[in-house]
PDB file of C-alpha atoms in Angstrom:
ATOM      1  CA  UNK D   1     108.082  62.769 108.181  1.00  0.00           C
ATOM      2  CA  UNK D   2     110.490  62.251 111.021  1.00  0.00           C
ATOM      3  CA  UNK D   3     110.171  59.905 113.627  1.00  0.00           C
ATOM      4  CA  UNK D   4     109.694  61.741 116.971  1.00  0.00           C
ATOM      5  CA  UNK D   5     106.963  61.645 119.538  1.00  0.00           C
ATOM      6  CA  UNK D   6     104.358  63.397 117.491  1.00  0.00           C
ATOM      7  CA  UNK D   7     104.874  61.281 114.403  1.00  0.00           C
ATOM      8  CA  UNK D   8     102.581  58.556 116.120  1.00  0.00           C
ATOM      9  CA  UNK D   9      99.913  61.217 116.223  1.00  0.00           C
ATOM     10  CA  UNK D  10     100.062  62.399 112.499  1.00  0.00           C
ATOM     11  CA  UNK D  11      99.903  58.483 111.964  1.00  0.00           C
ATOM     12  CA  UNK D  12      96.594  58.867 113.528  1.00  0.00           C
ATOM     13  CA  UNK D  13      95.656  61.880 112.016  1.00  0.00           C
ATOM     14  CA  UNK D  14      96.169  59.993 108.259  1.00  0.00           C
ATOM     15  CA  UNK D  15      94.307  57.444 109.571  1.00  0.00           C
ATOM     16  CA  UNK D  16      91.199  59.693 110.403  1.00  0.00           C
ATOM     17  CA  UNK D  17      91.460  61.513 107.082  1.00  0.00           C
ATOM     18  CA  UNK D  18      91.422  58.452 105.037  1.00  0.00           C
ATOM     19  CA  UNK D  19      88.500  57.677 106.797  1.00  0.00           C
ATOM     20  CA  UNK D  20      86.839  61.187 106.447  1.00  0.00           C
ATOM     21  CA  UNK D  21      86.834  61.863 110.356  1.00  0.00           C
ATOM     22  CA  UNK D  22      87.466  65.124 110.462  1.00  0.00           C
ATOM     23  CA  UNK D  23      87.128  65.608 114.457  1.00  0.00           C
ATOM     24  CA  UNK D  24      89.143  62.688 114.583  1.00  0.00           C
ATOM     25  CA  UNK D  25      92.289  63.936 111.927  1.00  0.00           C
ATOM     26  CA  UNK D  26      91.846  67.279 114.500  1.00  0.00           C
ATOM     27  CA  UNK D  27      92.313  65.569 117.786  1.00  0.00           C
ATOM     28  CA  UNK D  28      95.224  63.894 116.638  1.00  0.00           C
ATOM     29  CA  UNK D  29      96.964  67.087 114.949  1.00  0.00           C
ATOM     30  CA  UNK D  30      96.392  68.447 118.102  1.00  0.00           C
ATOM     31  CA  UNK D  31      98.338  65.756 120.323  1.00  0.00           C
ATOM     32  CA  UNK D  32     100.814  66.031 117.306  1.00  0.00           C
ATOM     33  CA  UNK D  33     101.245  69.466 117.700  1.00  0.00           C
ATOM     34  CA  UNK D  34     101.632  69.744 121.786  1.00  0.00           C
ATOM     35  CA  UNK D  35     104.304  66.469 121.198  1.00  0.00           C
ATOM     36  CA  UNK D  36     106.706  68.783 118.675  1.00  0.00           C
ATOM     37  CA  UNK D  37     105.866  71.264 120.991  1.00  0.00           C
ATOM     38  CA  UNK D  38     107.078  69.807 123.632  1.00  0.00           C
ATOM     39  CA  UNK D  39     110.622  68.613 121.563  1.00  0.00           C
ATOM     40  CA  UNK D  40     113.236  70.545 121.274  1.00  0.00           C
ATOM     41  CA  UNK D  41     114.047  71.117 117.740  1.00  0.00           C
ATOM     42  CA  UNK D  42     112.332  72.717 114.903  1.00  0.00           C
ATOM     43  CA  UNK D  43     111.746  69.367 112.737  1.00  0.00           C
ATOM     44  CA  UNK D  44     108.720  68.250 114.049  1.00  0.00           C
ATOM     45  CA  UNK D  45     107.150  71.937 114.149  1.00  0.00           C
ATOM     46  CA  UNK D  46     107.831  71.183 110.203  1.00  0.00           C
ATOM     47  CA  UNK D  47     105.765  68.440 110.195  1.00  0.00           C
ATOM     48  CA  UNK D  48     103.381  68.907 112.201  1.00  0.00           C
ATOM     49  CA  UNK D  49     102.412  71.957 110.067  1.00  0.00           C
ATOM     50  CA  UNK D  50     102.737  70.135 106.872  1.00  0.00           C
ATOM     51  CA  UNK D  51     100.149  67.875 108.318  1.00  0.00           C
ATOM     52  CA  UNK D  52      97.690  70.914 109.284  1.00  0.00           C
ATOM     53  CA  UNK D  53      97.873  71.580 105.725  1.00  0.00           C
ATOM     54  CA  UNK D  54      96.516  68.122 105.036  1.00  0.00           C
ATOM     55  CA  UNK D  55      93.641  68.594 107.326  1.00  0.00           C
ATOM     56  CA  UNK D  56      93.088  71.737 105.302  1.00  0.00           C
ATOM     57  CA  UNK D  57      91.744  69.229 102.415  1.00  0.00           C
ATOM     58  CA  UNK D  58      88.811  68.971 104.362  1.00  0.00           C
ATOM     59  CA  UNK D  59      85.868  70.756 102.807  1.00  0.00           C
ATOM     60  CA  UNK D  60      85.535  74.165 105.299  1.00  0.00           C
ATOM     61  CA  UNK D  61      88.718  73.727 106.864  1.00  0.00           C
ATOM     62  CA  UNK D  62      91.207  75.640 104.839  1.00  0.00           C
ATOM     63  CA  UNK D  63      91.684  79.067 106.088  1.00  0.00           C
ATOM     64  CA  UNK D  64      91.751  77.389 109.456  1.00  0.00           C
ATOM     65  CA  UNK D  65      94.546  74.695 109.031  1.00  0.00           C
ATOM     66  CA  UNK D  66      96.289  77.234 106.734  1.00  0.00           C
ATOM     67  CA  UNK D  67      96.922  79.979 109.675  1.00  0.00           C
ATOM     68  CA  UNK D  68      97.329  77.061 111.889  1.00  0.00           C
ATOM     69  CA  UNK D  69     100.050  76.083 109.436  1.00  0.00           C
ATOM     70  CA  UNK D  70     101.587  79.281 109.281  1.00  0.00           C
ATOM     71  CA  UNK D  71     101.726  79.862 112.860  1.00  0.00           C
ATOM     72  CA  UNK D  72     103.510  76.515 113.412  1.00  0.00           C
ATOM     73  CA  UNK D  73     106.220  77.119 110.555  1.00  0.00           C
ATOM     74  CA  UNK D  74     106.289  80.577 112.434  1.00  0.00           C
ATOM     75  CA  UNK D  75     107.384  78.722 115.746  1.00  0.00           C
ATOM     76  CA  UNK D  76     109.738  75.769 113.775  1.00  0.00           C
ATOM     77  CA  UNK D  77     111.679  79.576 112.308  1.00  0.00           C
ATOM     78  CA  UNK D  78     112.155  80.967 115.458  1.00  0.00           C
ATOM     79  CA  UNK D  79     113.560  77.541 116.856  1.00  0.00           C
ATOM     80  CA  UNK D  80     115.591  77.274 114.067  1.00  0.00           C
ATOM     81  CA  UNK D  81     117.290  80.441 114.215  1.00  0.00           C
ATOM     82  CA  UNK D  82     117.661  80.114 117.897  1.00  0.00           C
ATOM     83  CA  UNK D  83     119.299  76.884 116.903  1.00  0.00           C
ATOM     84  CA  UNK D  84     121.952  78.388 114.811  1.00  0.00           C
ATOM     85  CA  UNK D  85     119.723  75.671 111.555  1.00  0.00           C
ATOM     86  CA  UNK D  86     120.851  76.850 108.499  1.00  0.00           C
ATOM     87  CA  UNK D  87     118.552  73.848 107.100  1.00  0.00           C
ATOM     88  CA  UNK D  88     116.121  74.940 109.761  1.00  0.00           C
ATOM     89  CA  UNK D  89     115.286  77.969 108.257  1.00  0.00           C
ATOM     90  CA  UNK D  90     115.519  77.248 105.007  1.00  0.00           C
ATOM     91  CA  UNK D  91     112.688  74.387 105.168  1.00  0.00           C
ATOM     92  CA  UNK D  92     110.387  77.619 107.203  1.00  0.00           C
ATOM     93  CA  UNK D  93     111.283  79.557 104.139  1.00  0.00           C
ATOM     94  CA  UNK D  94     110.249  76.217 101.266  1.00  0.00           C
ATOM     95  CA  UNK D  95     107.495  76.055 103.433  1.00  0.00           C
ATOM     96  CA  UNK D  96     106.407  79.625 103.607  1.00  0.00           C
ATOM     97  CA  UNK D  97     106.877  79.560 100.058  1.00  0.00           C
ATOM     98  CA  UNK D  98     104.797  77.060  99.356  1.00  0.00           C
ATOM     99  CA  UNK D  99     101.575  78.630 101.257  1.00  0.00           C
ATOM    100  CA  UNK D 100     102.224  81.836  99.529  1.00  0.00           C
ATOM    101  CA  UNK D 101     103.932  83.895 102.259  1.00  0.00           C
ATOM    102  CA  UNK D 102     106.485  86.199 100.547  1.00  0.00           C
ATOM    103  CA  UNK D 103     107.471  88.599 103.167  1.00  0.00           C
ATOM    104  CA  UNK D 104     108.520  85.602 105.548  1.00  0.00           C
ATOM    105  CA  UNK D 105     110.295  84.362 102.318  1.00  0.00           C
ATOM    106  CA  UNK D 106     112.242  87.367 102.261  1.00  0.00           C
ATOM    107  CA  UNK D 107     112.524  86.883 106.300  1.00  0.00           C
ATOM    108  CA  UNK D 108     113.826  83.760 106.404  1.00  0.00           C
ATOM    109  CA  UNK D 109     116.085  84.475 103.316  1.00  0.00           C
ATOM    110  CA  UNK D 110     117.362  87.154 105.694  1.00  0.00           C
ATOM    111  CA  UNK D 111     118.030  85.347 108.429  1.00  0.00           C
ATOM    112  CA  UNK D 112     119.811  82.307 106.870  1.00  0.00           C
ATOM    113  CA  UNK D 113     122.169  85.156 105.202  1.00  0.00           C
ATOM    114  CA  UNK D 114     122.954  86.053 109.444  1.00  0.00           C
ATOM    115  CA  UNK D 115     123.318  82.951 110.619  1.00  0.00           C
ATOM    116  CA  UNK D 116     125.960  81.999 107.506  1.00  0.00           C
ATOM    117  CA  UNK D 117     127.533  84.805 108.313  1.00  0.00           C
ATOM    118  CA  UNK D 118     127.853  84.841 112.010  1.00  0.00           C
ATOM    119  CA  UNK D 119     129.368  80.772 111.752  1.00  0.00           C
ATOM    120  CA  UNK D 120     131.906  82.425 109.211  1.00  0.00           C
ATOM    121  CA  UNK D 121     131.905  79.953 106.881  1.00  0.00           C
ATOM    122  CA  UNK D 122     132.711  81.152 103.661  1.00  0.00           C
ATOM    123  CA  UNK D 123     130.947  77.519 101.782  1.00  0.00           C
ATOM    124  CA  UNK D 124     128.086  77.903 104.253  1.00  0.00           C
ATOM    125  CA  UNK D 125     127.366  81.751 102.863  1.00  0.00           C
ATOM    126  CA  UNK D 126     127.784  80.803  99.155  1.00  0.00           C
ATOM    127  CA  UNK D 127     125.125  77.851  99.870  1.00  0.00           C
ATOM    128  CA  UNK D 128     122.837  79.699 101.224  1.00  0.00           C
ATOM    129  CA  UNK D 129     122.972  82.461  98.515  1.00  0.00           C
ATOM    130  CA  UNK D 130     122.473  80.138  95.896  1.00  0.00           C
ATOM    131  CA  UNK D 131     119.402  78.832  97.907  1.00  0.00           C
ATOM    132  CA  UNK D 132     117.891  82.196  98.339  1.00  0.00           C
ATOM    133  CA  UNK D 133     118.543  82.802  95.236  1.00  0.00           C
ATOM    134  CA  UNK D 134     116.439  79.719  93.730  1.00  0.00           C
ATOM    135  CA  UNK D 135     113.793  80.647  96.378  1.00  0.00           C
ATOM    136  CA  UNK D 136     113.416  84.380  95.127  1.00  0.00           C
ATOM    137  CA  UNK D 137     113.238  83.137  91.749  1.00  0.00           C
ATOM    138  CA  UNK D 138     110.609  80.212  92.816  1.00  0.00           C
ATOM    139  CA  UNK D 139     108.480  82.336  95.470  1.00  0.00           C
ATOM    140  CA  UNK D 140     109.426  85.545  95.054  1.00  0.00           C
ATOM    141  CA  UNK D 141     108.957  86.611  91.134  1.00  0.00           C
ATOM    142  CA  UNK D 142     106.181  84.609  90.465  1.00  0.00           C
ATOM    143  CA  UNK D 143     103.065  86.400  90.197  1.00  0.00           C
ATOM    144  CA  UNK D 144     100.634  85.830  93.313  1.00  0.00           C
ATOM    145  CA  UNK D 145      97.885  83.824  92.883  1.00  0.00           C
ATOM    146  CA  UNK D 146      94.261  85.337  93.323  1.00  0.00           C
TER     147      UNK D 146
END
């Protein structure tokens, strides 16, 4: 976790989830998410998701803090690529991976393959087609759960 204004909050939110306060852990996500929000950046979109995922934990709350999750990485993407992040999008896609998404695997992987090209930088395109190629292999050919 970074150290920006929302990290306080997700501070807060680990606090209440230790502590099995569930409206508590929400509130703060909440001010977490409106303070990475209000950042410019896609890092703390990162975490700030990561953390809904935590709250997802929570008996009941799953599907909830999962789409809440998903939205968010959806948001720290589309900063990223407006950003010109290699990195940026590569963490949405690790992330998307890791919740099951494969098409915004594939998306991001898509993307990241632009933006290397458009910086024409010949290193920066071989990186990222070794990482989407160890993403494919990690999120793409495994077999979905269910």
């Amino acid at each position: 976790m970074s150290a920006g204004a929302w990290a306080p909050h997700l501070g807060e939110m680990d606090t209440a989830l230790a502590a099995h306060d569930a409206s508590a852990a929400v509130r703060a996500w909440r001010r977490a998410y409106a303070a990475a929000l209000a950042s410019p950046g896609w890092l703390g979109l990162v975490d700030v998701a990561a953390a809904s995922l935590r709250i997802g934990r929570i008996p009941g709350f799953a599907r909830a803090s999962e789409a809440r999750a998903r939205e968010t990485y959806w948001t720290a993407l589309f900063r990223a690529r407006q950003d010109g992040s290699l990195n940026g999008v590569l963490e949405a896609a690790e992330a998307f991976g890791m919740i099951g998404d494969r098409s915004m695997v594939e998306q991001c992987i898509r993307i990241a393959e632009s933006l290397a090209a458009l910086n024409a930088d010949g290193r920066a395109v071989e990186t990222v087609r070794e990482l989407a190629s160890r993403l494919a292999e990690r999120f793409l050919t495994a077999e979905p759960a269910g």
